[in-house]
XYZ file of C-alpha atoms in Angstrom:
586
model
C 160.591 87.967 86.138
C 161.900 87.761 89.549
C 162.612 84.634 91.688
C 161.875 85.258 95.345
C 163.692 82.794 97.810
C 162.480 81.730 101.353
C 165.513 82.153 103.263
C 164.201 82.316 107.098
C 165.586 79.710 109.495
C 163.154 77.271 109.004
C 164.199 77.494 105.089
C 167.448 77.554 105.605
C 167.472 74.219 107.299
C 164.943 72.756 104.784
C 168.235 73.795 102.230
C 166.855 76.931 100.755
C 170.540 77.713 100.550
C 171.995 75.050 98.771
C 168.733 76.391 96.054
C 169.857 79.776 96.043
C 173.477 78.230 95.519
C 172.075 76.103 92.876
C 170.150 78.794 90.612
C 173.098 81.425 91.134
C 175.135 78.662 89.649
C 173.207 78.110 86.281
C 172.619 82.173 85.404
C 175.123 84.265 83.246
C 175.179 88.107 82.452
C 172.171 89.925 81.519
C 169.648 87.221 82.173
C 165.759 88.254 82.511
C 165.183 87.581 85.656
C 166.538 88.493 89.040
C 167.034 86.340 92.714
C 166.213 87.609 95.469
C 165.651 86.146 98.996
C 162.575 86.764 101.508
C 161.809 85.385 105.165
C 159.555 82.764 106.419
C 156.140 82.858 104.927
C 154.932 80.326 107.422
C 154.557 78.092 105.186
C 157.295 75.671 106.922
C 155.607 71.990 106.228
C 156.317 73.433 102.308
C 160.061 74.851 102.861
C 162.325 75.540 100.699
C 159.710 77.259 98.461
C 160.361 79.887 95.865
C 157.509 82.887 94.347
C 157.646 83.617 91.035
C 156.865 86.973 90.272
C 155.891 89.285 87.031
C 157.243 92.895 88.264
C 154.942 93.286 91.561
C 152.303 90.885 90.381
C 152.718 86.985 92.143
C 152.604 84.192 89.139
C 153.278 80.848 90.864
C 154.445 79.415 93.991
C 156.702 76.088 94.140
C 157.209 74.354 97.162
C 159.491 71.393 98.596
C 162.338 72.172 96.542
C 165.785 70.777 95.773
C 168.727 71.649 94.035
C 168.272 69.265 91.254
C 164.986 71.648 90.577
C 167.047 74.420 89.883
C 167.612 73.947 85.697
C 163.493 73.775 85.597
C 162.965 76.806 87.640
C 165.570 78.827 85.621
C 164.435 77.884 82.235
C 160.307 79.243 83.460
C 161.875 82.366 84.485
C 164.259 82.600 80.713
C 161.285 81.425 78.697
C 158.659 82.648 80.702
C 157.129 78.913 79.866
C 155.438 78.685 83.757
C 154.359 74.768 82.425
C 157.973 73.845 83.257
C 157.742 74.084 86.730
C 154.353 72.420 87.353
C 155.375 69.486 89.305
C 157.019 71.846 91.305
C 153.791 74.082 92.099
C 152.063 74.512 95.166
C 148.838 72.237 95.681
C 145.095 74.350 95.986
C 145.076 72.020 99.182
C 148.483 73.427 100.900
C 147.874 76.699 99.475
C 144.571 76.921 101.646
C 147.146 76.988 104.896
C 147.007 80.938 103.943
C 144.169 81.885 102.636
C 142.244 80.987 105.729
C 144.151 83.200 107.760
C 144.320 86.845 108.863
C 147.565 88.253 108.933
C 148.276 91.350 110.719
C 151.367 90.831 112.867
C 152.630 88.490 109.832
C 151.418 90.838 106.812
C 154.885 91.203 105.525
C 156.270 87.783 106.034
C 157.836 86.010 103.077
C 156.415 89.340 100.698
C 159.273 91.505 101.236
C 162.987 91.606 101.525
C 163.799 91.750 104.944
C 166.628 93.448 104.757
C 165.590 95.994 102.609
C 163.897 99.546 103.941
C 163.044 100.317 100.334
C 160.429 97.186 100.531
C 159.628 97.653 103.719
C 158.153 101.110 102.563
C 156.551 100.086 99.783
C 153.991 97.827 101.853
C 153.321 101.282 103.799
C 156.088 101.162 106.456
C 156.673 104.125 108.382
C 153.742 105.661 107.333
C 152.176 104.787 110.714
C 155.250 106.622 112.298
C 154.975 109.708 110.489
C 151.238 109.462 111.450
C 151.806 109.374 114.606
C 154.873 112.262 115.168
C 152.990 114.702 113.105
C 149.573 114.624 113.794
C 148.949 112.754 117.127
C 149.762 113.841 120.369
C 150.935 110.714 122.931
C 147.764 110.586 124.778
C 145.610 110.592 121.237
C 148.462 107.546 120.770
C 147.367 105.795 124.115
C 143.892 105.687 123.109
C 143.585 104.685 119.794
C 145.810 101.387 121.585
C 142.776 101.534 124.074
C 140.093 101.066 121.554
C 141.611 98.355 119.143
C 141.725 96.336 122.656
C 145.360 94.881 121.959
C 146.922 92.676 124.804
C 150.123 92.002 125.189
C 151.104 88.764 123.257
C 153.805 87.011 125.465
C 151.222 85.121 127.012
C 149.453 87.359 130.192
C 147.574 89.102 127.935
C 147.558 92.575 129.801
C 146.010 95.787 127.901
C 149.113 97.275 126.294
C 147.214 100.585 126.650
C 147.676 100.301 130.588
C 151.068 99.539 130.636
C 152.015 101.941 128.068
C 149.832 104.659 130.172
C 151.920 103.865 133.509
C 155.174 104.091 131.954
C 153.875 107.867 130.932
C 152.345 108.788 133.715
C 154.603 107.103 136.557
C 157.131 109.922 135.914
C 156.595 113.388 135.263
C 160.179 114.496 135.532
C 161.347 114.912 131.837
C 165.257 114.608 133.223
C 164.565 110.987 134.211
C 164.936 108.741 130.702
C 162.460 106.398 130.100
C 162.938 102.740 128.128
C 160.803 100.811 125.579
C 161.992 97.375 125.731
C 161.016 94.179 123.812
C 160.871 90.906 125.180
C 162.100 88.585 122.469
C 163.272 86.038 124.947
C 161.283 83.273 122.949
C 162.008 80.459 124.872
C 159.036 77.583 124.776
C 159.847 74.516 123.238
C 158.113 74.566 119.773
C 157.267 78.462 119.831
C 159.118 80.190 116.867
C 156.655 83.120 116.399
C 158.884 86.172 117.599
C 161.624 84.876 115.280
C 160.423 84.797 112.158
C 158.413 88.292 112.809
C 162.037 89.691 113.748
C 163.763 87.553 110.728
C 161.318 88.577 107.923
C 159.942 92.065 108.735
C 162.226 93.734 111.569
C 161.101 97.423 110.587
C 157.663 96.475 111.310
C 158.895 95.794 115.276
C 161.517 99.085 114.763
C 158.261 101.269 113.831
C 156.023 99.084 116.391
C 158.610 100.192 119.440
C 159.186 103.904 117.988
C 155.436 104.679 118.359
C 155.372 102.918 121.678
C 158.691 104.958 122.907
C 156.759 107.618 121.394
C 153.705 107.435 123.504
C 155.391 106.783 126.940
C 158.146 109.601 126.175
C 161.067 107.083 126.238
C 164.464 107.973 124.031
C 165.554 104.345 124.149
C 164.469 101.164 122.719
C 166.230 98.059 123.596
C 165.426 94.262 121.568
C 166.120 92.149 124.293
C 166.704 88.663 121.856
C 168.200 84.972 122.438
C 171.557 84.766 121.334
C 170.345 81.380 119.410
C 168.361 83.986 116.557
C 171.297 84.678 115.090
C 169.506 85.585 111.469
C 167.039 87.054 113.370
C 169.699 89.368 115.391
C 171.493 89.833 111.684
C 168.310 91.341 109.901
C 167.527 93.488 113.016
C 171.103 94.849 113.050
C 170.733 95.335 109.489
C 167.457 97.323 109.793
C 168.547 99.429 112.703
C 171.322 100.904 110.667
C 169.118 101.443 107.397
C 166.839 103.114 109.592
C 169.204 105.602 111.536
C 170.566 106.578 107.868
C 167.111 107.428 106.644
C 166.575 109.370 109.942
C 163.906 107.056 111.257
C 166.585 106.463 114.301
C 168.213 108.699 116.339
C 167.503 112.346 116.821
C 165.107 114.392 115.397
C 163.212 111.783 113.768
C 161.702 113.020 110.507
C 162.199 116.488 111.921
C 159.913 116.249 114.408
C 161.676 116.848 117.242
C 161.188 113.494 118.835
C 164.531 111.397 119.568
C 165.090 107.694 120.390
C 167.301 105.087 119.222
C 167.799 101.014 119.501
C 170.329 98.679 120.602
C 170.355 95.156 121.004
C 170.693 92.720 123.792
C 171.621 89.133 123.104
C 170.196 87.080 125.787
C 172.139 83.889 126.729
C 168.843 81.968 126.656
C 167.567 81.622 130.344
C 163.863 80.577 130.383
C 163.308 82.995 133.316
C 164.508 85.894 131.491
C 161.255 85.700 129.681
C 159.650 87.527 132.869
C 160.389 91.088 132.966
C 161.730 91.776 135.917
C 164.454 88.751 135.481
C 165.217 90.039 132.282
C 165.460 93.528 133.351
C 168.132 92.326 135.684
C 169.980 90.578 132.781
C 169.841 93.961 130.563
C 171.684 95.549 133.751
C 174.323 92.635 133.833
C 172.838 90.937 136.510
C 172.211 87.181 137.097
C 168.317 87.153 135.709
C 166.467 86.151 138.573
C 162.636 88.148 139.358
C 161.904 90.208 141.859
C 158.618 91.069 143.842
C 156.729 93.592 142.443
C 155.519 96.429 143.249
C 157.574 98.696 142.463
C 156.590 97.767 138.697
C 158.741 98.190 135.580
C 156.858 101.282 134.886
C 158.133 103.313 137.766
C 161.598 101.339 138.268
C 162.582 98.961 135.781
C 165.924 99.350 133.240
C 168.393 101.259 135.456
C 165.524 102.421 138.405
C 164.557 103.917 135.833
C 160.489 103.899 134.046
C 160.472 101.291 131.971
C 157.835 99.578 129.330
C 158.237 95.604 128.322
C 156.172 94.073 125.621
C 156.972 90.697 123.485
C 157.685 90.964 119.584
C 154.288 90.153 118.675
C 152.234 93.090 120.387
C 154.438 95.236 119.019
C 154.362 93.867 115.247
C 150.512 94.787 115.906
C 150.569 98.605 116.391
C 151.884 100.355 113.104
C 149.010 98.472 111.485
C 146.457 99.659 114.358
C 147.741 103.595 114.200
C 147.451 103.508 110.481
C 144.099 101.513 110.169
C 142.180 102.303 113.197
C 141.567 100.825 116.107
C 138.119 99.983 116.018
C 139.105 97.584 112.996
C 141.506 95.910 114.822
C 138.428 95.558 117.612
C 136.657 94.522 114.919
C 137.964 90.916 115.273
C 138.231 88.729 117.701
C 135.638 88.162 120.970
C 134.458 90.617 123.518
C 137.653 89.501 125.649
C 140.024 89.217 122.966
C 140.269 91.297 120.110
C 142.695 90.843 116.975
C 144.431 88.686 115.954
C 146.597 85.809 117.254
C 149.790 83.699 115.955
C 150.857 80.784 116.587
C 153.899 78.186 115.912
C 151.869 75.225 114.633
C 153.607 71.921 115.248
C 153.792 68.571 116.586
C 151.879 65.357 114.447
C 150.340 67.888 112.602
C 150.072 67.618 108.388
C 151.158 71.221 108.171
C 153.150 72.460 110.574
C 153.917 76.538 110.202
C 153.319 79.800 111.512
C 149.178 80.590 111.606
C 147.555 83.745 112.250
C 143.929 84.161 113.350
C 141.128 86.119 114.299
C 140.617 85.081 118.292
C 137.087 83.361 118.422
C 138.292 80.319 116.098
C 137.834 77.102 117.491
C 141.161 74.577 118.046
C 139.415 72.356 115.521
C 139.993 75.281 113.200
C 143.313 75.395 113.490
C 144.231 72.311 113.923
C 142.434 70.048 110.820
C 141.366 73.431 108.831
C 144.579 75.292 108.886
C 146.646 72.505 110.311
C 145.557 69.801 107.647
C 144.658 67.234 110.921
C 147.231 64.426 112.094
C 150.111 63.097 110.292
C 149.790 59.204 109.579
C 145.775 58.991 109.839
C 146.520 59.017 113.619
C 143.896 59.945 115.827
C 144.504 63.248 117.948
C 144.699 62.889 121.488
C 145.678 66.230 123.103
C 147.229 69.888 122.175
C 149.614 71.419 124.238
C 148.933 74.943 124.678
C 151.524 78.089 126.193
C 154.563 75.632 126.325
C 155.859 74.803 130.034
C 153.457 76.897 131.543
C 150.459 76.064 129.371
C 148.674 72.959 129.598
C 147.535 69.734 128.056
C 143.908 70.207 126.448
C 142.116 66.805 125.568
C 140.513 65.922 122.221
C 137.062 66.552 123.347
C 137.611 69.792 123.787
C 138.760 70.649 120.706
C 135.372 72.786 119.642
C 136.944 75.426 122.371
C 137.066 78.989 121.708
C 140.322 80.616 120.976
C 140.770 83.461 123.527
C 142.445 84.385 126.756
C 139.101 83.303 129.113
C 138.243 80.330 127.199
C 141.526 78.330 126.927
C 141.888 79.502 130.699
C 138.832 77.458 131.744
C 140.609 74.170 130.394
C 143.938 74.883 132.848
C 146.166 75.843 129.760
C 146.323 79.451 128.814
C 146.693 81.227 125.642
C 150.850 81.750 126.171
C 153.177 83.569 123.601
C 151.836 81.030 120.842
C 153.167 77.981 121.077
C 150.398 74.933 119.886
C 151.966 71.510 119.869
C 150.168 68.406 118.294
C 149.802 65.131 120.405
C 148.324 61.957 118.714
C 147.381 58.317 119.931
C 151.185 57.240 120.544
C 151.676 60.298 123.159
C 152.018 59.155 126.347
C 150.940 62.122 128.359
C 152.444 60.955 131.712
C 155.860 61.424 129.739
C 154.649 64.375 128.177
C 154.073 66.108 131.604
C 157.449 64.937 132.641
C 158.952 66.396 129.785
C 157.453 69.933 130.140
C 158.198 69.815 133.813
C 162.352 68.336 133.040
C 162.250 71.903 131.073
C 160.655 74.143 133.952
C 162.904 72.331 136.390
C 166.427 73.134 134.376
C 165.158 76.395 134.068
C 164.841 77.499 137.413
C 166.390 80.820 138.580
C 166.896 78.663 142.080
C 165.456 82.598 144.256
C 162.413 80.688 145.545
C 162.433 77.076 147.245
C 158.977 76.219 146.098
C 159.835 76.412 142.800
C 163.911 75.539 143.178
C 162.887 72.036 145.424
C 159.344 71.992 144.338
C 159.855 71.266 140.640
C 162.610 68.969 141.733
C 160.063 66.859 144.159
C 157.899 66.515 141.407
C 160.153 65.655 138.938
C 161.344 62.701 140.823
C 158.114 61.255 141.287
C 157.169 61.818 137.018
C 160.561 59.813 136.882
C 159.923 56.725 139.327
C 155.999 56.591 137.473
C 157.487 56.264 133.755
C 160.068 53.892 135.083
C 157.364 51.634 136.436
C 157.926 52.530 140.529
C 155.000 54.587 140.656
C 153.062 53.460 143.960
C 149.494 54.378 145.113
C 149.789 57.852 146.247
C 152.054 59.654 144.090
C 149.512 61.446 141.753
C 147.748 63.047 145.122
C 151.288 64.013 146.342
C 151.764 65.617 142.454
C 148.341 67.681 143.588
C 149.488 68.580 146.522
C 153.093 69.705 145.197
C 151.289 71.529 142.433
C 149.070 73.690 144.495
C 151.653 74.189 146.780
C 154.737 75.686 144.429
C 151.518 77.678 142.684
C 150.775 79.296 145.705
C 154.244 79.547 146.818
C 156.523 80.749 143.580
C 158.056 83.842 143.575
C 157.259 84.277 139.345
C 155.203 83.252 136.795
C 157.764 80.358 135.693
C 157.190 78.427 138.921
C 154.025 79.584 139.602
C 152.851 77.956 135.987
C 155.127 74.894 135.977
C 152.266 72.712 137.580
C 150.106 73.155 134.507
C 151.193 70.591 132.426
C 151.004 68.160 135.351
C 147.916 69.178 136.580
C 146.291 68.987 133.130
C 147.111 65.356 132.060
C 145.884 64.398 135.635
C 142.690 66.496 135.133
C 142.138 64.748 131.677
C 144.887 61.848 131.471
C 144.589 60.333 134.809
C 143.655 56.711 133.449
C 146.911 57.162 132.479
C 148.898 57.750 135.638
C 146.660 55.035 137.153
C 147.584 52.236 134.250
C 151.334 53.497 135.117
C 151.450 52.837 138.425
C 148.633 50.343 139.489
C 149.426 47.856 135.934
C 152.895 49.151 135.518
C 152.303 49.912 131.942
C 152.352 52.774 129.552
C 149.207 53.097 127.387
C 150.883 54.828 124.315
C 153.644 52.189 124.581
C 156.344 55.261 124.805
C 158.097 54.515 128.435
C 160.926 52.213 127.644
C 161.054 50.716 130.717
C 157.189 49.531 130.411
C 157.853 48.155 127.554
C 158.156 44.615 126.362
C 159.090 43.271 122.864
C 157.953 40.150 121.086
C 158.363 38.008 118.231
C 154.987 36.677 116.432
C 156.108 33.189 114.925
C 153.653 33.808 112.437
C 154.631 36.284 111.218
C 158.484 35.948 111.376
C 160.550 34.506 108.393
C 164.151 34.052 110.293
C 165.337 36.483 108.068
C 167.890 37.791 110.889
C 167.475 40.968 110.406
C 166.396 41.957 114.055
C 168.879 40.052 115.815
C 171.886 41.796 113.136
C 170.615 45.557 114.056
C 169.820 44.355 118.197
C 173.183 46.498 120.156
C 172.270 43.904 123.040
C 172.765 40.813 121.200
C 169.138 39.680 123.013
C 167.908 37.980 120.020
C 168.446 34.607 118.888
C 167.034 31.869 116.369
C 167.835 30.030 113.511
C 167.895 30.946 110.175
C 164.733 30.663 108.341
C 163.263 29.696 111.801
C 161.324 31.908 113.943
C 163.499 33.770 116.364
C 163.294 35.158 120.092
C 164.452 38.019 122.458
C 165.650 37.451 125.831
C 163.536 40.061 128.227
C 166.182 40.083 130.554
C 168.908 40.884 127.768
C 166.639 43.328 125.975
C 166.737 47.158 126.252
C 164.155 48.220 124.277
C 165.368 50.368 121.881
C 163.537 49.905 119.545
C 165.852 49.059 116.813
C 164.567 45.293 116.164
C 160.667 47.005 115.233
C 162.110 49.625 112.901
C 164.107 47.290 110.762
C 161.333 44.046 110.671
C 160.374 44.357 106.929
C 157.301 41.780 108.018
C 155.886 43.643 111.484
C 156.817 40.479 113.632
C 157.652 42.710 116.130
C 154.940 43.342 118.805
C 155.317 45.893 121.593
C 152.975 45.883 124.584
């Protein structure tokens, strides 16, 4: 039997480790089983989890588990006796987060050993490569990209086929290199797609970038990745070195004349480096900060030199494409968006993971198919789609088709994959504040719309969740918005308006109940706030005015008790530790 460990970030900090630890602990010499360690399955809302396995063939999975599980799980895999761990087994319920989706860029994820090229060939890797070198020529390469329809994944959703084209085409001179660089500047709050692609199956995005480099006629690749990934950097590392030994790297691969190799970048996590041009000036040493384009990356990009840039997912797509066709990758999706699509479920959401999908699914399927609906029996209220520069989509438009044109028409857009959960006790006023904080702190400074713009706006958000909001200031947030849209030098500051002008398109009872009644709806902005005793309800128990930092409660004991509004600072702590919900916020 072997014991397969989730050991991706997300496990990790679930304590996937200290279950490893655990199990290593209680086996001695010659045992009949083996442990062995695997990357994020997706499956996060279930970490740590463990698969059981029979040789090749999957026997059980167990979920949400802790050291103290470890005797139970070794004695099934001794015995063989499977009964022994079946309080620890997966529920039909949570297994369904899988089986209703379609994994392509994920297919390996949490099956194989990440660091191991052995596994990675026996799920077919490579095979795509040698496909490619030996029987295709780059054009044939170009095309068969063409037909599947694939768009880039980092969130514009341009035909890779195009870009890959005029990187080929923009220079004939074979004395000029050429570059194959992928953006895995992952830098939305909540978005944790590129990581565990790069985590659990890095020779899927080594082979993925070697057919690209192949088609464009480029003898470098360079993995342009946050220094924060620092598994994720690890298992790449790993990979690049297994592959250069088994000539998959370097030159000559596989003896077909064709050279290229890889080396990492470690990006010291600037938002803006996320567009290509800023992070083209980062790979050269340079502050990142965009430039106007033309000239495009394809004729002067890395160096002055042509230059390709696509994110981790689009290229975790194309070994599967070259070696399946791309009229089946076509085969999914809409007439605008063909594949598939993942995303980094979170937010109040049941089951909160990574979730691949044919485009053409509704939110609704995502969210209470896949997703499992809200946490707490809490209504939903709004999803936040592409991060800073998505947008806030309302509940009622939840039946909304999944692709690039569709999610467009709401003011969000379909971003690197980020999909973050908002229920009842949201306060979307905050919420665009928050998103907006981000895009402001993340500023390259190059373009005053954007550098004083974001700033404006940000100071108005502020005064309207503090209760100054005055009649105006939402048509002045317009007005700012269209302006720094129009104005921004880049896509960061030429998106950053979306979450603002979203939750004013859909949310603007909101903004009006901040400003005109100075209070928050969701009860979420402190300084709104105001906290209550019910005599009814409270016993003089004491325990609110013992946990109150501001000593603003008072009363007798066994007597109702009171807070001072002018003493209190709302924080909360007198509500969380009332045992009898005397505590009323409004």
């Amino acid at each position: 039997m072997r014991i397969v460990i989730g050991e991706g970030s997300c496990g990790i900090a679930a304590g996937a480790s200290k279950v490893h630890t655990a199990i290593t602990d209680l086996m001695g010499e010659n045992e009949p089983f083996t442990l062995g360690s695997t990357g994020c399955i997706g499956m996060c809302f279930l970490e740590p989890l463990i698969d059981l396995y029979d040789g090749e063939k999957f026997l059980r999975r167990l979920v949400r588990l802790k050291p103290e599980d470890a005797p139970a799980i070794v004695e099934a895999a001794r015995t063989g006796d499977l009964s022994k761990v079946d309080s620890l087994t997966i529920s039909p319920d949570d297994e369904s987060f899988l089986t209703q989706q379609t994994r392509i860029a994920l297919r390996h994820c949490g099956l194989i050993d990440p660091t191991s090229l052995e596994d990675y060939r026996k799920s077919d890797g490579y095979q795509a490569l040698e496909k490619v070198l030996k029987t295709m020529t780059p054009e044939q390469v170009i095309e068969e990209i063409k037909i599947s329809g694939l768009a880039g994944r980092g969130g514009a959703g341009f035909p890779t086929w195009f870009k890959w084209n005029a990187a080929r085409t923009s220079v004939t001179d074979p004395s000029i290199p050429k570059h194959m660089i992928c953006n895995a500047d992952e830098g939305d709050p909540g978005a944790f797609m590129d990581r565990a692609v790069i985590e659990s199956d890095p020779h899927n995005l080594i082979e993925g970038m070697l057919i690209g480099a192949y088609a464009i006629g480029a003898s470098e690749m360079i993995v342009y990745v946050r220094a924060e990934y620092p598994l994720a950097i690890k298992h790449l590392e790993e990979a690049i070195v297994q592959a250069r030994a088994a000539n998959l790297l370097g030159d000559n691969i596989l003896g077909t004349g064709f050279s290229c190799d890889m080396k990492i970048k470690a990006g010291a996590g600037a938002f803006v480096c996320g567009e290509e041009t800023a992070l083209i000036a980062s790979l050269e040493g340079k502050r990142g900060m965009p430039r106007l384009k033309p000239p495009f990356p394809a004729a002067k990009g890395y160096m002055d030199e042509p230059s390709n840039i696509n994110n981790v997912e689009t290229f975790a797509n194309v070994a599967w494409i070259m070696l399946n066709g791309g009229e089946k990758f076509a085969a999914m999706g809409t007439e605008g968006s063909k594949g598939t699509k993942v995303f980094a479920l979170t937010g109040k959401i049941r089951k909160g993971g990574l979730v691949e999908i044919p485009m053409g699914k509704t939110l609704r399927d995502v969210i209470f198919g896949i997703g499992g609906g809200i946490r707490d029996d809490k209504e939903i209220k709004a999803v936040q789609m592409g991060g800073p520069s998505g947008g806030c989509i309302p509940a009622r438009l939840l039946d909304t088709v999944i692709d690039y044109k569709a999610l467009g028409a709401t003011g969000a857009i379909m971003g690197s994959g980020g999909m973050v959960v908002m229920d009842e006790t949201t306060c979307m006023v905050g919420m665009a504040k928050f998103f907006l904080d981000f895009t402001m702190s993340e500023s390259c400074g190059k373009c005053t719309h954007c550098r004083i713009g974001t700033k404006r706006m940000d100071e108005i958000l502020t005064r309207i969740v503090n209760g100054e909001g005055k009649e105006g200031d939402v048509e002045l947030l317009e007005e700012l918005c269209i302006s720094i849209k129009d104005g921004a030098l880049c896509g960061l500051g030429q998106t950053a308006p979306n979450p603002v002008l979203t939750t004013i398109r859909y949310f603007r009872d909101e903004y009006d109940a901040h400003i005109r009644e100075k209070r928050c709806p969701a009860a979420q902005c402190a300084a709104l706030l105001h906290y209550s005793i019910d005599a009814e309800k409270c016993t003089g128990c004491g325990r609110c005015a013992k946990n109150c930092p501001a000593k603003a409660i008072t009363g007798e004991k066994k007597k109702p008790h009171e807070i001072d509004p002018n003493l209190c600072i709302r924080c909360d702590q007198c509500r969380k530790n009332c045992k009898f919900d005397a505590i009323s916020v409004t």
